[in-house]
mmCIF file of C-alpha atoms and ligand atoms in Angstrom:
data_model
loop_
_atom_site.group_PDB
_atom_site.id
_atom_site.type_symbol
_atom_site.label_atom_id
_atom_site.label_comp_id
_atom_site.label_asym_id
_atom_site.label_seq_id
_atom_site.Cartn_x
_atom_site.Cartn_y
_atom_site.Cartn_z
ATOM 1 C CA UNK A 276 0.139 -17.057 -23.708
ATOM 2 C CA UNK A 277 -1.387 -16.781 -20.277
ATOM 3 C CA UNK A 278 -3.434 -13.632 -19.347
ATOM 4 C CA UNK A 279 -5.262 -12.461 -16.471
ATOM 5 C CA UNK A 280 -7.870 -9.827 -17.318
ATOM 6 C CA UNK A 281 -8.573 -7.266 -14.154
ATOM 7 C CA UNK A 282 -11.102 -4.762 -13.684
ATOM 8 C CA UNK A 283 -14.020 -3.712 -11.584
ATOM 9 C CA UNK A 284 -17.433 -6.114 -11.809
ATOM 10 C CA UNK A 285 -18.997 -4.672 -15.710
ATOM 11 C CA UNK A 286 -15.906 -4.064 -17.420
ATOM 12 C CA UNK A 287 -16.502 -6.264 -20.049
ATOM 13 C CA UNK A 288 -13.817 -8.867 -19.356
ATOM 14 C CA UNK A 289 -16.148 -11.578 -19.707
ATOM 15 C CA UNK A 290 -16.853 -10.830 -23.232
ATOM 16 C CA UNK A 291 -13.634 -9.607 -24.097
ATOM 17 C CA UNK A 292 -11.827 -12.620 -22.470
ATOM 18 C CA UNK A 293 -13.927 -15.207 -24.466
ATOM 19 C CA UNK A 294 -13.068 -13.174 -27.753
ATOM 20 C CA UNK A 295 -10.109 -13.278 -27.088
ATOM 21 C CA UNK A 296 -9.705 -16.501 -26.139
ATOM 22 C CA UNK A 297 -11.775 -17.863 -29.691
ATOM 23 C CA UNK A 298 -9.508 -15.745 -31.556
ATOM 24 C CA UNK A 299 -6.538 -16.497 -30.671
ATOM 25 C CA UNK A 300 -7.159 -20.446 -29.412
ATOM 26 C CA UNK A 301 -6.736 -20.008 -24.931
ATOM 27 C CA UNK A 302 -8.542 -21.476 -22.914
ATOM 28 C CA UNK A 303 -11.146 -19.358 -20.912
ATOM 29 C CA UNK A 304 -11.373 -19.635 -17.537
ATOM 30 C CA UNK A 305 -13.822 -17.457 -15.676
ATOM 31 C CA UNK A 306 -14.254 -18.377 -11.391
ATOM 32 C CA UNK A 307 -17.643 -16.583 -11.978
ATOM 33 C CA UNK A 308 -19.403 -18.549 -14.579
ATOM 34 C CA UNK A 309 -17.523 -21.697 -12.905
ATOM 35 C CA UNK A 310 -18.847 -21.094 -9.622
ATOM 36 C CA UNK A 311 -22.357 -20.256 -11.479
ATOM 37 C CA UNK A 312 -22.791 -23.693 -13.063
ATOM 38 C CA UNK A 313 -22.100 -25.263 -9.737
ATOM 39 C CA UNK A 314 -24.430 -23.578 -8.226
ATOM 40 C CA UNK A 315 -27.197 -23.974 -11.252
ATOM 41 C CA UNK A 316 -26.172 -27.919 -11.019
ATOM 42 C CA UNK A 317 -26.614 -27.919 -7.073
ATOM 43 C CA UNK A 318 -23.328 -29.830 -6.888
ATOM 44 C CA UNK A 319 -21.709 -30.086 -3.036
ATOM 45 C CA UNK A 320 -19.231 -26.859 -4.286
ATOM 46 C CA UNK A 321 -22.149 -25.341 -5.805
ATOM 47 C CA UNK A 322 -24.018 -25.085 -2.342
ATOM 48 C CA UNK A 323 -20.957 -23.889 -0.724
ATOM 49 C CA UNK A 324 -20.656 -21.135 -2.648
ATOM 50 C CA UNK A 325 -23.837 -19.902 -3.258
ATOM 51 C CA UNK A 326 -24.674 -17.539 -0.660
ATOM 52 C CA UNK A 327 -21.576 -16.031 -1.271
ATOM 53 C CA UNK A 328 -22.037 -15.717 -4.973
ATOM 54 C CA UNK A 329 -25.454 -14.068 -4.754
ATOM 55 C CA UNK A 330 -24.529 -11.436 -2.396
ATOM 56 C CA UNK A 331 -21.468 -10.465 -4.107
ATOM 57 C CA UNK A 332 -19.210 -11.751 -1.662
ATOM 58 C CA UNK A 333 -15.819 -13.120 -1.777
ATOM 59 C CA UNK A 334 -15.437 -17.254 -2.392
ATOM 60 C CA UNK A 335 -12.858 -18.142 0.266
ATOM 61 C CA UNK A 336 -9.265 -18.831 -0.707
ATOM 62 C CA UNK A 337 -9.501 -22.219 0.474
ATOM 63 C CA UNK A 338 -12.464 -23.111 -1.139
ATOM 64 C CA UNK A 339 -11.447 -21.462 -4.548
ATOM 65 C CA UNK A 340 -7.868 -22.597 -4.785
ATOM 66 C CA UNK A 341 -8.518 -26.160 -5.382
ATOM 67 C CA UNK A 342 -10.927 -25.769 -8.317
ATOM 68 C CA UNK A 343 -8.647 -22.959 -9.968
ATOM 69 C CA UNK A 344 -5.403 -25.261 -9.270
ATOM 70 C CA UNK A 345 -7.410 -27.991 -10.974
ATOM 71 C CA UNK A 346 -8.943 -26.132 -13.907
ATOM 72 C CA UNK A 347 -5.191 -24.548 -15.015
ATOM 73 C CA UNK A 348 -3.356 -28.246 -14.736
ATOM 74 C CA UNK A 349 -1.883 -28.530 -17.738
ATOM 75 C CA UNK A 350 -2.945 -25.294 -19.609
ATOM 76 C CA UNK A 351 -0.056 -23.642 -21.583
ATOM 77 C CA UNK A 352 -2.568 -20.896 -22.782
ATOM 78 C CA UNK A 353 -5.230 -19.349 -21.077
ATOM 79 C CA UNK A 354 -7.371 -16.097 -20.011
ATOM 80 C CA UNK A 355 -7.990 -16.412 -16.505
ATOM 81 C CA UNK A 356 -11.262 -13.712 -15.820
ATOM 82 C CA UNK A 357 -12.174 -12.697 -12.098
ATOM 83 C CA UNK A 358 -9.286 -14.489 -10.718
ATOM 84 C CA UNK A 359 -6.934 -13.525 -9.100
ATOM 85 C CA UNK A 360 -9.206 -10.883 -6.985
ATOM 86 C CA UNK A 361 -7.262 -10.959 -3.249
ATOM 87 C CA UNK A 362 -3.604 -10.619 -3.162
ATOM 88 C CA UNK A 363 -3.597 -14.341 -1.290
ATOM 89 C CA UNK A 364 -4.738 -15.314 -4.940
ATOM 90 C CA UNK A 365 -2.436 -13.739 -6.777
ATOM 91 C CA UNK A 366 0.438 -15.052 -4.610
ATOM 92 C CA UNK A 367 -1.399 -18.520 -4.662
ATOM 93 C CA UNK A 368 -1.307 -18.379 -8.829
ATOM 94 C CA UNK A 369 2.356 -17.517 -8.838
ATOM 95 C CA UNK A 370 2.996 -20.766 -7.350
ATOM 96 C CA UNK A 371 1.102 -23.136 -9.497
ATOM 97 C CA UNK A 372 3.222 -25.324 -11.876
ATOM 98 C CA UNK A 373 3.761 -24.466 -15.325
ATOM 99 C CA UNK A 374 2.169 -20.640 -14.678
ATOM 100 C CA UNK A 375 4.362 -17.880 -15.620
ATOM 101 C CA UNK A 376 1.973 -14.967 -16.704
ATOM 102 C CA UNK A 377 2.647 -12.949 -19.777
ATOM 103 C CA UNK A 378 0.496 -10.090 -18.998
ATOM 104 C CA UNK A 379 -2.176 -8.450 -16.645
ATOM 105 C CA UNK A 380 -4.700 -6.124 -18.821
ATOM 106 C CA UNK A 381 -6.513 -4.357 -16.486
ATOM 107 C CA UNK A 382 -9.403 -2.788 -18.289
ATOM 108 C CA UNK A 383 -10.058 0.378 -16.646
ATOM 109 C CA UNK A 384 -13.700 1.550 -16.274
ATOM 110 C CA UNK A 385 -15.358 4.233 -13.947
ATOM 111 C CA UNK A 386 -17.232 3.166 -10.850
ATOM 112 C CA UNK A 387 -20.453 5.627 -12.585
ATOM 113 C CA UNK A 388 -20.001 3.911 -15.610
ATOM 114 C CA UNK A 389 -19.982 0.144 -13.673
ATOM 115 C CA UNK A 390 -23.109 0.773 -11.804
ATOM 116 C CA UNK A 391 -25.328 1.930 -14.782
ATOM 117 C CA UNK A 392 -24.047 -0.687 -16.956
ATOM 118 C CA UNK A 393 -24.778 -4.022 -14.311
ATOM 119 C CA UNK A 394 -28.301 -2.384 -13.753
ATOM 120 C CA UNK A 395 -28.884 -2.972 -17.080
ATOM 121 C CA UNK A 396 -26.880 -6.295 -17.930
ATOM 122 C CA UNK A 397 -28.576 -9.321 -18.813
ATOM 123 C CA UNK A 398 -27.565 -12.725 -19.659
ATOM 124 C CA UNK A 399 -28.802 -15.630 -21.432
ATOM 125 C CA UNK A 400 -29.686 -18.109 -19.388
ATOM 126 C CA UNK A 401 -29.360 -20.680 -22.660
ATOM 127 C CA UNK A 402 -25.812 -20.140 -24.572
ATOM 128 C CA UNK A 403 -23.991 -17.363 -21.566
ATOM 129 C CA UNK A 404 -24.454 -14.650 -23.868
ATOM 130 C CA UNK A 405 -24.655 -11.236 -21.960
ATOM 131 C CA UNK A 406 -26.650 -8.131 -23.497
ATOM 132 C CA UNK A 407 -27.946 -4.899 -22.473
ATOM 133 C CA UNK A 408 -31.368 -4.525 -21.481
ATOM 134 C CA UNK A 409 -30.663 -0.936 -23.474
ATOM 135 C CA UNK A 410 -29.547 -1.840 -26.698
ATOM 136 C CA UNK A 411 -30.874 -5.890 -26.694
ATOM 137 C CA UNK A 412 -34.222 -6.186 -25.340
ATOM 138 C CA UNK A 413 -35.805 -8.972 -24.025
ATOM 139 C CA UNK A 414 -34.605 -11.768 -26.058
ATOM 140 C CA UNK A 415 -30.822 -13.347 -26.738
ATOM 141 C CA UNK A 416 -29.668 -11.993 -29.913
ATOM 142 C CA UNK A 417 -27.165 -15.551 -30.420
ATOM 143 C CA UNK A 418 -29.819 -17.643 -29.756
ATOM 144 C CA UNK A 419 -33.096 -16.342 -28.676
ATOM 145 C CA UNK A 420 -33.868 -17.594 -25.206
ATOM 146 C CA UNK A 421 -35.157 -15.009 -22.679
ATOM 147 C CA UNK A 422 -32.733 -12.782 -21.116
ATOM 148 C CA UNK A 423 -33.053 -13.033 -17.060
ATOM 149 C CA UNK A 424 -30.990 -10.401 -14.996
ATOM 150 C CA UNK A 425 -27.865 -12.069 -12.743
ATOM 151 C CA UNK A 426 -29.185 -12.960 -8.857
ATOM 152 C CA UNK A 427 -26.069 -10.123 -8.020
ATOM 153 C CA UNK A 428 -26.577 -7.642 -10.460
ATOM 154 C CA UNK A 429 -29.396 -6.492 -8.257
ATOM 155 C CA UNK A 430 -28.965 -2.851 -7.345
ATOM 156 C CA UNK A 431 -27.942 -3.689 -3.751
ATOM 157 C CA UNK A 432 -25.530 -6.201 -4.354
ATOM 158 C CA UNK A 433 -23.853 -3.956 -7.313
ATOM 159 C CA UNK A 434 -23.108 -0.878 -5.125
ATOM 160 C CA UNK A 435 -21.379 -3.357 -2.686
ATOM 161 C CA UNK A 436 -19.337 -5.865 -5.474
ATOM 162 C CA UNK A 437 -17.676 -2.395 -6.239
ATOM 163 C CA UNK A 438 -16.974 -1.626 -2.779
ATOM 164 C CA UNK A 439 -15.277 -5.138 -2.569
ATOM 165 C CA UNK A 440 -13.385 -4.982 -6.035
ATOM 166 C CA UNK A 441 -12.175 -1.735 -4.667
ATOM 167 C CA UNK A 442 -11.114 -2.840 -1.357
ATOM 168 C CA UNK A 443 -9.555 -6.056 -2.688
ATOM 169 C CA UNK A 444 -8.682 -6.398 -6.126
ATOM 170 C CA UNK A 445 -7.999 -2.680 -6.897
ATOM 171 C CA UNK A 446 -4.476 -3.371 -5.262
ATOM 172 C CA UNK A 447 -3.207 -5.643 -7.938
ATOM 173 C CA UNK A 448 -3.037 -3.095 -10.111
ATOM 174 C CA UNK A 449 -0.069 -1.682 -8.418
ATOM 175 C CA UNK A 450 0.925 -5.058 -7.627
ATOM 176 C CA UNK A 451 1.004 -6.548 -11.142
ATOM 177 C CA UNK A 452 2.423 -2.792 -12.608
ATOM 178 C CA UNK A 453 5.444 -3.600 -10.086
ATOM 179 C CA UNK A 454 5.776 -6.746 -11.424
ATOM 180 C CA UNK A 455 6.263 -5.133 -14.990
ATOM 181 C CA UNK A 456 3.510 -7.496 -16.615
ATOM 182 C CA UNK A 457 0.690 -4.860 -16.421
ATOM 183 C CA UNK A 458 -1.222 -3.469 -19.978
ATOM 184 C CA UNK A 459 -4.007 -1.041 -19.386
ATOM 185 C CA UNK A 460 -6.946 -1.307 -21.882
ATOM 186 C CA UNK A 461 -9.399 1.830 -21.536
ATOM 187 C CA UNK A 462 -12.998 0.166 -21.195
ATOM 188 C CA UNK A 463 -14.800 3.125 -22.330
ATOM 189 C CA UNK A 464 -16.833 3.149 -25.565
ATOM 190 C CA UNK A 465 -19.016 0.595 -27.282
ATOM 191 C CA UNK A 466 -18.097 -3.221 -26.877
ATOM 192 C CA UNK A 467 -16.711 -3.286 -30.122
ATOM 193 C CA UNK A 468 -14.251 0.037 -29.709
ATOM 194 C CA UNK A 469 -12.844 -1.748 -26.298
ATOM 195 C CA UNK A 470 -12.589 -5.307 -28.452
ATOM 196 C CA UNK A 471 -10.035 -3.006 -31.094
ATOM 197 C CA UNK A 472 -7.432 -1.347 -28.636
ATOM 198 C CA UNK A 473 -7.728 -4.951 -26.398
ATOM 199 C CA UNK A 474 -6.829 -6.602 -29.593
ATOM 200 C CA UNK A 475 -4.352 -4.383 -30.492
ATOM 201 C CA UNK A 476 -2.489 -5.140 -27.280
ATOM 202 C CA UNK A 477 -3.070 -8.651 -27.995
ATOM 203 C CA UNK A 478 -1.090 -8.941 -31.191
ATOM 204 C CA UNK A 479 1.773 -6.998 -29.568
ATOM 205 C CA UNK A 480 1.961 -9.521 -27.129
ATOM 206 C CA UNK A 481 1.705 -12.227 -29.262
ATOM 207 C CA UNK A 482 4.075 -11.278 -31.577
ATOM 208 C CA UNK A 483 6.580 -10.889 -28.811
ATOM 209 C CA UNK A 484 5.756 -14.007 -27.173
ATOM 210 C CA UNK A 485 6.556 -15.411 -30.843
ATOM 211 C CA UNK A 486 9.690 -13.252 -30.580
ATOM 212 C CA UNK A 487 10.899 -14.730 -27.375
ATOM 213 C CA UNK A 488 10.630 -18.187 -28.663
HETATM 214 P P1 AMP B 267 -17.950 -12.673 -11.563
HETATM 215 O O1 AMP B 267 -18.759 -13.438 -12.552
HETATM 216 O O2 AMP B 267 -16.480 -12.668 -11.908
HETATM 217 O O3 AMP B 267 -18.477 -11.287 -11.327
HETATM 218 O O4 AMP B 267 -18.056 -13.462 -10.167
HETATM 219 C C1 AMP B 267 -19.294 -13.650 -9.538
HETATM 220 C C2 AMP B 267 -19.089 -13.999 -8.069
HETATM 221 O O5 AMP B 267 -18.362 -15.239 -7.957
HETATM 222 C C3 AMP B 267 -18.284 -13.004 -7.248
HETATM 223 O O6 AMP B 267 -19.058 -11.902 -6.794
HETATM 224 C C4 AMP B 267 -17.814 -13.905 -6.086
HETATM 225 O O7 AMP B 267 -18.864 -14.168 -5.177
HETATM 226 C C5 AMP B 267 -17.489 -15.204 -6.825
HETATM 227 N N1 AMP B 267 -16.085 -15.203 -7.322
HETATM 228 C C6 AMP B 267 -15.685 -15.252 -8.623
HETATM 229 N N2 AMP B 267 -14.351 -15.217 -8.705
HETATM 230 C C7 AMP B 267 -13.887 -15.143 -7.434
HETATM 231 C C8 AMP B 267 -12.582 -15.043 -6.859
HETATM 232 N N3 AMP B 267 -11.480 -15.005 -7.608
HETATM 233 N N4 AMP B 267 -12.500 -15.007 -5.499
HETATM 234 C C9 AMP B 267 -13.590 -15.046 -4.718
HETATM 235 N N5 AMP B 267 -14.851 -15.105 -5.190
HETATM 236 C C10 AMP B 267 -15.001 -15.148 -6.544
#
């Protein structure tokens, strides 16, 4: 199957695309934590990127396009996360070889509910996990490094990644509902209530994917 997940900056698709990529074997392909370990390994892209990354900016198209084209040659199944985000990139995706998307799940969370939740995300810097600084503490629960808060989920640069999810991705939710490939996944709840109804729309798709073949 190929998936993109949507939603604003905290909804969770991180965590709910890599679930649902172990589960049900797709490969997971996030821009973000790409981008990230470029950055971390001070490569030429990495240095490109990186002022754009930590101020919540967009990547450019033309910088972007290349590693995404390169990353989905040859993928029959995967869970794209945090790309497409423009509608360039959307219309850039539709052209790649071999892509034909199955579905869109946008997961749906309030802007309210985005900002207290990246004020309080942290991530392992060891093994990627994310936790809250709420309910997890200090230390990784997986594997217990320290947890170290994400150079953009600083309390300016949150306000303003909403402002440009809003401004630019927001619109391919109509986009991708025209299309007829959108599934809406409430985001509300506890990680494990969102994991359920995602799933659930998950095994309908699969079993008509299965259906269709
Ligand atoms: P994320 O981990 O998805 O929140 O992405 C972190 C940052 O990486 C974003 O704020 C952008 O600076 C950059 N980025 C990730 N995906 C994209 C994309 N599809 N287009 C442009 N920039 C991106």
């Amino acid at each position: 199957m190929q998936l993109v997940f949507l939603g604003p900056p905290g909804a969770g698709k991180g965590t709910l695309a890599a679930r649902a990529a172990a589960k049900y074997g797709f490969a997971h392909l996030s821009t973000g934590d790409i981008l990230r370990a470029e950055i971390n390994r001070g490569t030429e892209l990495g240095e490109k990127v990186k002022g754009y990354v930590v101020t919540g900016r967009l990547v450019p198209q033309e910088i972007l396009g290349a590693v995404v084209a390169a990353r989905l040659a040859g993928e029959k199944s995967f869970v794209l996360d945090g790309y497409p985000r423009t509608r360039e990139q959307a219309e850039f995706l539709a052209m790649l070889p071999g892509v034909k998307l199955d579905a869109v799940i946008y997961v749906d969370v309030p802007e309210e509910e985005v900002v207290r939740r990246l004020g309080t995300r942290r991530v392992c810097p060891a093994c990627g996990a994310v936790g809250s600084a709420h309910s997890d503490g200090d230390t990784c629960g997986a594997c217990g490094a320290g947890f170290v808060t994400r150079d953009d989920d600083r309390p300016e640069t949150i306000r303003s990644r909403y402002r440009v999810y809003s401004a630019n991705t927001a619109p391919l939710i109509d986009y991708y509902r025209a299309a007829g490939v959108l599934r809406e996944v409430a985001g509300a709840g506890t990680k494990d209530e969102v994991w359920a109804r995602l799933d659930a729309e998950l095994a309908r798709l699969d079993a008509r994917a299965h259906d269709n073949h």
